[in-house]
């Protein structure tokens, strides 16, 4: 048995080899080693890598196809059709970094920009300023396991005196605020709407123009009930879902 096969248990007491192999491939798919649309290794490659029979490999992949993880096409190989979505339950205010850590995904940031610019009308009204007035805006694409998930545009109240130097910031804006002794919002009002992705945002999120987006608008308030944050978040419709629990009390 080669070192490559150490992940399989060949003992008589172990689960059938096809079950073990299926679990290994499924784990790679769920954790993003092979993502939606990717072609997984061929039956021959799995056969050689794990020192198992072609029948074992074929049965493992057949089961994965039945469970909706892959699809086999004659002459084109086997491709991943499982599309992992991140579910957020509404119970507390959390940063994107914390959301990713909660589902065991590695958060990342791309296309980080910071500048002063006019606030969209709904944000300006909430801040109590004119739409022409400029505030510090931090925009960035946040990723999970290096896959673009959401494009954020966050405007901060002038009272926070946010710096314009990109090197001042880390991965999480809320962690940065806490480090400066400025508590993150303790209350938030959020609105949601579905839109078709405009070209510029589609490019940032690596999707097609007019693909489905979920726009999450957040109005964040401090303990004094002063609005300190206005955020527009554009989530990929194929990568994120939200869950709300309600009761009658």
Tab-separated table of N, CA and C in Angstrom, residues 63-179:
chain	number	residue	atom	x	y	z
A	63	UNK	N	-22.500	6.908	-6.195
A	63	UNK	CA	-23.265	7.327	-5.016
A	63	UNK	C	-23.255	8.848	-4.869
A	64	UNK	N	-22.104	9.476	-5.146
A	64	UNK	CA	-22.014	10.937	-5.069
A	64	UNK	C	-22.921	11.596	-6.103
A	65	UNK	N	-23.048	10.955	-7.256
A	65	UNK	CA	-23.936	11.487	-8.289
A	65	UNK	C	-25.391	11.385	-7.833
A	66	UNK	N	-25.757	10.269	-7.222
A	66	UNK	CA	-27.122	10.092	-6.729
A	66	UNK	C	-27.452	11.101	-5.632
A	67	UNK	N	-26.433	11.487	-4.848
A	67	UNK	CA	-26.641	12.423	-3.743
A	67	UNK	C	-26.551	13.882	-4.183
A	68	UNK	N	-26.298	14.117	-5.475
A	68	UNK	CA	-26.312	15.481	-5.993
A	68	UNK	C	-25.016	16.257	-5.846
A	69	UNK	N	-23.900	15.553	-5.689
A	69	UNK	CA	-22.613	16.238	-5.559
A	69	UNK	C	-21.880	16.377	-6.889
A	70	UNK	N	-22.034	15.407	-7.772
A	70	UNK	CA	-21.329	15.431	-9.053
A	70	UNK	C	-22.258	14.967	-10.166
A	71	UNK	N	-21.821	15.215	-11.397
A	71	UNK	CA	-22.527	14.689	-12.560
A	71	UNK	C	-21.479	14.158	-13.531
A	72	UNK	N	-21.758	12.992	-14.104
A	72	UNK	CA	-20.830	12.388	-15.056
A	72	UNK	C	-21.330	12.617	-16.475
A	73	UNK	N	-20.409	12.997	-17.353
A	73	UNK	CA	-20.745	13.214	-18.761
A	73	UNK	C	-19.792	12.404	-19.621
A	74	UNK	N	-20.344	11.638	-20.533
A	74	UNK	CA	-19.512	10.798	-21.397
A	74	UNK	C	-18.546	11.667	-22.203
A	75	UNK	N	-17.276	11.357	-22.097
A	75	UNK	CA	-16.251	12.073	-22.843
A	75	UNK	C	-15.817	13.389	-22.221
A	76	UNK	N	-16.495	13.818	-21.140
A	76	UNK	CA	-16.165	15.104	-20.517
A	76	UNK	C	-15.732	14.967	-19.064
A	77	UNK	N	-15.834	13.777	-18.507
A	77	UNK	CA	-15.417	13.568	-17.130
A	77	UNK	C	-16.530	13.824	-16.130
A	78	UNK	N	-16.146	13.928	-14.871
A	78	UNK	CA	-17.092	14.126	-13.771
A	78	UNK	C	-16.889	15.509	-13.174
A	79	UNK	N	-17.976	16.265	-13.079
A	79	UNK	CA	-17.894	17.642	-12.603
A	79	UNK	C	-18.750	17.843	-11.352
A	80	UNK	N	-18.311	18.787	-10.521
A	80	UNK	CA	-19.012	19.104	-9.278
A	80	UNK	C	-20.245	19.944	-9.588
A	81	UNK	N	-21.389	19.538	-9.047
A	81	UNK	CA	-22.609	20.343	-9.180
A	81	UNK	C	-23.120	20.791	-7.812
A	82	UNK	N	-22.444	20.351	-6.755
A	82	UNK	CA	-22.799	20.797	-5.405
A	82	UNK	C	-22.342	22.236	-5.244
A	83	UNK	N	-23.238	23.090	-4.776
A	83	UNK	CA	-22.914	24.503	-4.598
A	83	UNK	C	-23.128	24.866	-3.144
A	84	UNK	N	-22.034	24.939	-2.411
A	84	UNK	CA	-22.104	25.225	-0.979
A	84	UNK	C	-22.603	26.641	-0.742
A	85	UNK	N	-23.646	26.794	0.045
A	85	UNK	CA	-24.118	28.114	0.429
A	85	UNK	C	-23.913	28.304	1.921
A	86	UNK	N	-23.594	29.521	2.282
A	86	UNK	CA	-23.353	29.858	3.680
A	86	UNK	C	-24.650	30.397	4.254
A	87	UNK	N	-25.104	29.819	5.344
A	87	UNK	CA	-26.356	30.252	5.950
A	87	UNK	C	-26.059	31.083	7.180
A	88	UNK	N	-26.701	32.234	7.255
A	88	UNK	CA	-26.571	33.055	8.457
A	88	UNK	C	-27.917	33.129	9.150
A	89	UNK	N	-27.906	32.860	10.433
A	89	UNK	CA	-29.117	32.977	11.236
A	89	UNK	C	-29.100	34.317	11.961
A	90	UNK	N	-30.231	35.010	11.935
A	90	UNK	CA	-30.301	36.321	12.553
A	90	UNK	C	-30.510	36.191	14.052
A	91	UNK	N	-29.463	36.414	14.807
A	91	UNK	CA	-29.589	36.380	16.253
A	91	UNK	C	-28.728	37.455	16.905
A	92	UNK	N	-27.654	37.873	16.222
A	92	UNK	CA	-26.789	38.899	16.770
A	92	UNK	C	-26.024	39.579	15.641
A	93	UNK	N	-25.439	40.741	15.972
A	93	UNK	CA	-24.643	41.464	14.984
A	93	UNK	C	-23.263	40.832	14.933
A	94	UNK	N	-22.882	40.360	13.750
A	94	UNK	CA	-21.573	39.730	13.598
A	94	UNK	C	-20.873	40.285	12.369
A	95	UNK	N	-19.559	40.275	12.423
A	95	UNK	CA	-18.784	40.664	11.253
A	95	UNK	C	-18.749	39.500	10.272
A	96	UNK	N	-18.403	39.803	9.023
A	96	UNK	CA	-18.271	38.742	8.026
A	96	UNK	C	-17.188	37.757	8.447
A	97	UNK	N	-16.113	38.271	9.032
A	97	UNK	CA	-15.027	37.403	9.498
A	97	UNK	C	-15.547	36.378	10.495
A	98	UNK	N	-16.373	36.821	11.443
A	98	UNK	CA	-16.942	35.898	12.428
A	98	UNK	C	-17.902	34.907	11.768
A	99	UNK	N	-18.655	35.380	10.762
A	99	UNK	CA	-19.579	34.491	10.058
A	99	UNK	C	-18.817	33.353	9.380
A	100	UNK	N	-17.694	33.683	8.743
A	100	UNK	CA	-16.901	32.664	8.060
A	100	UNK	C	-16.286	31.685	9.058
A	101	UNK	N	-15.774	32.204	10.149
A	101	UNK	CA	-15.167	31.326	11.154
A	101	UNK	C	-16.203	30.369	11.737
A	102	UNK	N	-17.447	30.837	11.833
A	102	UNK	CA	-18.508	30.001	12.403
A	102	UNK	C	-18.809	28.791	11.532
A	103	UNK	N	-18.550	28.898	10.225
A	103	UNK	CA	-18.798	27.768	9.321
A	103	UNK	C	-17.482	27.146	8.849
A	104	UNK	N	-16.406	27.436	9.596
A	104	UNK	CA	-15.096	26.826	9.360
A	104	UNK	C	-14.559	27.134	7.960
A	105	UNK	N	-14.765	28.377	7.529
A	105	UNK	CA	-14.207	28.831	6.266
A	105	UNK	C	-13.204	29.946	6.535
A	106	UNK	N	-12.216	30.058	5.672
A	106	UNK	CA	-11.161	31.051	5.844
A	106	UNK	C	-11.582	32.370	5.198
A	107	UNK	N	-11.766	33.437	6.004
A	107	UNK	CA	-12.167	34.723	5.423
A	107	UNK	C	-10.999	35.411	4.731
A	108	UNK	N	-11.312	36.171	3.710
A	108	UNK	CA	-10.287	36.920	3.000
A	108	UNK	C	-10.863	38.213	2.453
A	109	UNK	N	-9.987	39.072	1.944
A	109	UNK	CA	-10.402	40.373	1.416
A	109	UNK	C	-9.702	40.642	0.094
A	110	UNK	N	-10.460	41.163	-0.867
A	110	UNK	CA	-9.909	41.587	-2.153
A	110	UNK	C	-10.416	42.990	-2.472
A	111	UNK	N	-9.741	43.651	-3.392
A	111	UNK	CA	-10.197	44.937	-3.935
A	111	UNK	C	-10.533	45.950	-2.845
A	112	UNK	N	-9.668	46.035	-1.828
A	112	UNK	CA	-9.905	46.964	-0.727
A	112	UNK	C	-9.644	48.393	-1.196
A	113	UNK	N	-10.630	49.259	-1.005
A	113	UNK	CA	-10.495	50.674	-1.359
A	113	UNK	C	-11.094	51.520	-0.252
A	114	UNK	N	-10.496	52.679	-0.012
A	114	UNK	CA	-11.042	53.602	0.978
A	114	UNK	C	-10.910	55.022	0.443
A	115	UNK	N	-11.990	55.765	0.541
A	115	UNK	CA	-12.012	57.133	0.032
A	115	UNK	C	-13.218	57.854	0.627
A	116	UNK	N	-13.246	59.158	0.432
A	116	UNK	CA	-14.417	59.937	0.812
A	116	UNK	C	-15.316	60.081	-0.404
A	117	UNK	N	-16.609	59.811	-0.227
A	117	UNK	CA	-17.543	59.928	-1.342
A	117	UNK	C	-18.943	60.206	-0.807
A	118	UNK	N	-19.823	60.753	-1.662
A	118	UNK	CA	-21.202	61.022	-1.232
A	118	UNK	C	-21.911	59.731	-0.834
A	119	UNK	N	-22.783	59.845	0.146
A	119	UNK	CA	-23.519	58.687	0.645
A	119	UNK	C	-24.808	58.531	-0.168
A	120	UNK	N	-25.212	57.301	-0.508
A	120	UNK	CA	-26.510	57.110	-1.165
A	120	UNK	C	-27.628	57.764	-0.357
A	121	UNK	N	-28.679	58.164	-1.031
A	121	UNK	CA	-29.728	58.980	-0.422
A	121	UNK	C	-30.298	58.374	0.856
A	122	UNK	N	-30.592	57.063	0.856
A	122	UNK	CA	-31.194	56.472	2.053
A	122	UNK	C	-30.236	56.514	3.239
A	123	UNK	N	-28.940	56.397	2.969
A	123	UNK	CA	-27.964	56.491	4.038
A	123	UNK	C	-27.802	57.910	4.535
A	124	UNK	N	-27.809	58.868	3.600
A	124	UNK	CA	-27.680	60.274	3.975
A	124	UNK	C	-28.837	60.703	4.873
A	125	UNK	N	-30.050	60.266	4.529
A	125	UNK	CA	-31.215	60.604	5.356
A	125	UNK	C	-31.058	60.052	6.764
A	126	UNK	N	-30.581	58.817	6.864
A	126	UNK	CA	-30.422	58.194	8.178
A	126	UNK	C	-29.330	58.879	8.998
A	127	UNK	N	-28.268	59.331	8.329
A	127	UNK	CA	-27.200	60.057	9.019
A	127	UNK	C	-27.614	61.490	9.357
A	128	UNK	N	-28.655	61.983	8.683
A	128	UNK	CA	-29.084	63.360	8.885
A	128	UNK	C	-28.189	64.354	8.183
A	129	UNK	N	-27.669	63.964	7.006
A	129	UNK	CA	-26.792	64.838	6.236
A	129	UNK	C	-27.340	64.973	4.822
A	130	UNK	N	-26.780	65.909	4.063
A	130	UNK	CA	-27.176	66.081	2.673
A	130	UNK	C	-26.548	64.981	1.819
A	131	UNK	N	-27.230	64.536	0.760
A	131	UNK	CA	-26.672	63.498	-0.113
A	131	UNK	C	-25.342	63.898	-0.743
A	132	UNK	N	-25.104	65.194	-0.856
A	132	UNK	CA	-23.854	65.663	-1.460
A	132	UNK	C	-22.681	65.621	-0.480
A	133	UNK	N	-22.977	65.453	0.808
A	133	UNK	CA	-21.913	65.439	1.814
A	133	UNK	C	-21.147	64.123	1.744
A	134	UNK	N	-19.830	64.217	1.842
A	134	UNK	CA	-18.987	63.032	1.705
A	134	UNK	C	-18.623	62.445	3.066
A	135	UNK	N	-18.609	61.111	3.120
A	135	UNK	CA	-18.152	60.383	4.301
A	135	UNK	C	-17.097	59.371	3.875
A	136	UNK	N	-16.337	58.893	4.834
A	136	UNK	CA	-15.357	57.850	4.543
A	136	UNK	C	-16.103	56.574	4.163
A	137	UNK	N	-15.723	56.021	3.011
A	137	UNK	CA	-16.348	54.788	2.515
A	137	UNK	C	-15.275	53.726	2.324
A	138	UNK	N	-15.496	52.578	2.922
A	138	UNK	CA	-14.602	51.429	2.744
A	138	UNK	C	-15.333	50.410	1.884
A	139	UNK	N	-14.758	50.077	0.735
A	139	UNK	CA	-15.360	49.063	-0.135
A	139	UNK	C	-14.381	47.910	-0.286
A	140	UNK	N	-14.908	46.700	-0.348
A	140	UNK	CA	-14.049	45.522	-0.475
A	140	UNK	C	-14.894	44.313	-0.823
A	141	UNK	N	-14.255	43.338	-1.444
A	141	UNK	CA	-14.862	42.032	-1.698
A	141	UNK	C	-14.392	41.102	-0.596
A	142	UNK	N	-15.319	40.435	0.071
A	142	UNK	CA	-14.955	39.460	1.095
A	142	UNK	C	-15.123	38.060	0.524
A	143	UNK	N	-14.186	37.209	0.860
A	143	UNK	CA	-14.163	35.854	0.325
A	143	UNK	C	-14.244	34.823	1.440
A	144	UNK	N	-14.698	33.623	1.071
A	144	UNK	CA	-14.677	32.472	1.960
A	144	UNK	C	-13.945	31.353	1.253
A	145	UNK	N	-12.853	30.889	1.835
A	145	UNK	CA	-12.001	29.890	1.166
A	145	UNK	C	-11.612	30.358	-0.236
A	146	UNK	N	-11.309	31.651	-0.331
A	146	UNK	CA	-10.831	32.296	-1.561
A	146	UNK	C	-11.905	32.411	-2.642
A	147	UNK	N	-13.164	32.179	-2.298
A	147	UNK	CA	-14.262	32.354	-3.254
A	147	UNK	C	-14.992	33.655	-2.924
A	148	UNK	N	-15.183	34.562	-3.900
A	148	UNK	CA	-15.913	35.802	-3.626
A	148	UNK	C	-17.330	35.507	-3.146
A	149	UNK	N	-17.705	36.122	-2.032
A	149	UNK	CA	-19.024	35.892	-1.446
A	149	UNK	C	-19.877	37.157	-1.479
A	150	UNK	N	-19.258	38.295	-1.113
A	150	UNK	CA	-20.040	39.519	-0.951
A	150	UNK	C	-19.165	40.739	-1.234
A	151	UNK	N	-19.800	41.760	-1.809
A	151	UNK	CA	-19.136	43.045	-2.032
A	151	UNK	C	-19.747	44.051	-1.066
A	152	UNK	N	-18.908	44.631	-0.206
A	152	UNK	CA	-19.356	45.582	0.808
A	152	UNK	C	-18.990	47.012	0.426
A	153	UNK	N	-19.899	47.940	0.724
A	153	UNK	CA	-19.601	49.370	0.732
A	153	UNK	C	-20.103	49.900	2.066
A	154	UNK	N	-19.178	50.315	2.931
A	154	UNK	CA	-19.526	50.756	4.279
A	154	UNK	C	-19.147	52.217	4.464
A	155	UNK	N	-20.129	53.020	4.878
A	155	UNK	CA	-19.924	54.442	5.144
A	155	UNK	C	-19.944	54.660	6.653
A	156	UNK	N	-18.989	55.460	7.144
A	156	UNK	CA	-18.875	55.687	8.583
A	156	UNK	C	-19.173	57.140	8.937
A	157	UNK	N	-19.800	57.321	10.099
A	157	UNK	CA	-20.101	58.665	10.589
A	157	UNK	C	-18.807	59.456	10.775
A	158	UNK	N	-18.880	60.765	10.541
A	158	UNK	CA	-17.693	61.617	10.681
A	158	UNK	C	-17.122	61.563	12.091
A	159	UNK	N	-17.989	61.351	13.062
A	159	UNK	CA	-17.549	61.346	14.458
A	159	UNK	C	-16.534	60.246	14.751
A	160	UNK	N	-16.487	59.201	13.906
A	160	UNK	CA	-15.541	58.105	14.133
A	160	UNK	C	-14.133	58.462	13.670
A	161	UNK	N	-14.022	59.498	12.834
A	161	UNK	CA	-12.714	59.961	12.361
A	161	UNK	C	-11.895	58.804	11.780
A	162	UNK	N	-12.487	58.098	10.827
A	162	UNK	CA	-11.826	56.940	10.220
A	162	UNK	C	-10.677	57.390	9.320
A	163	UNK	N	-9.515	56.752	9.424
A	163	UNK	CA	-8.361	57.138	8.598
A	163	UNK	C	-8.553	56.729	7.139
A	164	UNK	N	-7.854	57.416	6.246
A	164	UNK	CA	-7.918	57.110	4.819
A	164	UNK	C	-6.743	56.261	4.359
A	165	UNK	N	-5.921	55.830	5.290
A	165	UNK	CA	-4.765	54.993	4.971
A	165	UNK	C	-5.179	53.521	4.995
A	166	UNK	N	-5.179	52.828	3.844
A	166	UNK	CA	-5.603	51.417	3.803
A	166	UNK	C	-4.805	50.514	4.737
A	167	UNK	N	-3.543	50.861	4.989
A	167	UNK	CA	-2.703	50.011	5.837
A	167	UNK	C	-3.141	50.032	7.297
A	168	UNK	N	-4.043	50.955	7.641
A	168	UNK	CA	-4.519	51.037	9.022
A	168	UNK	C	-5.496	49.923	9.364
A	169	UNK	N	-6.060	49.283	8.332
A	169	UNK	CA	-7.141	48.334	8.544
A	169	UNK	C	-6.673	46.893	8.428
A	170	UNK	N	-7.377	46.016	9.143
A	170	UNK	CA	-7.123	44.587	9.047
A	170	UNK	C	-8.247	43.918	8.284
A	171	UNK	N	-8.425	42.614	8.502
A	171	UNK	CA	-9.465	41.861	7.805
A	171	UNK	C	-10.865	42.328	8.196
A	172	UNK	N	-11.093	42.535	9.495
A	172	UNK	CA	-12.430	42.846	9.990
A	172	UNK	C	-12.525	44.306	10.413
A	173	UNK	N	-13.495	45.031	9.859
A	173	UNK	CA	-13.692	46.422	10.249
A	173	UNK	C	-14.158	46.523	11.696
A	174	UNK	N	-14.991	45.579	12.123
A	174	UNK	CA	-15.471	45.618	13.502
A	174	UNK	C	-14.332	45.369	14.488
A	175	UNK	N	-13.418	44.467	14.149
A	175	UNK	CA	-12.260	44.242	15.009
A	175	UNK	C	-11.405	45.500	15.074
A	176	UNK	N	-11.286	46.199	13.946
A	176	UNK	CA	-10.518	47.445	13.913
A	176	UNK	C	-11.162	48.488	14.827
A	177	UNK	N	-12.491	48.614	14.755
A	177	UNK	CA	-13.184	49.574	15.612
A	177	UNK	C	-12.960	49.248	17.083
A	178	UNK	N	-13.068	47.972	17.423
A	178	UNK	CA	-12.877	47.565	18.817
A	178	UNK	C	-11.461	47.852	19.294
A	179	UNK	N	-10.477	47.646	18.413
A	179	UNK	CA	-9.083	47.918	18.778
A	179	UNK	C	-8.856	49.399	19.051
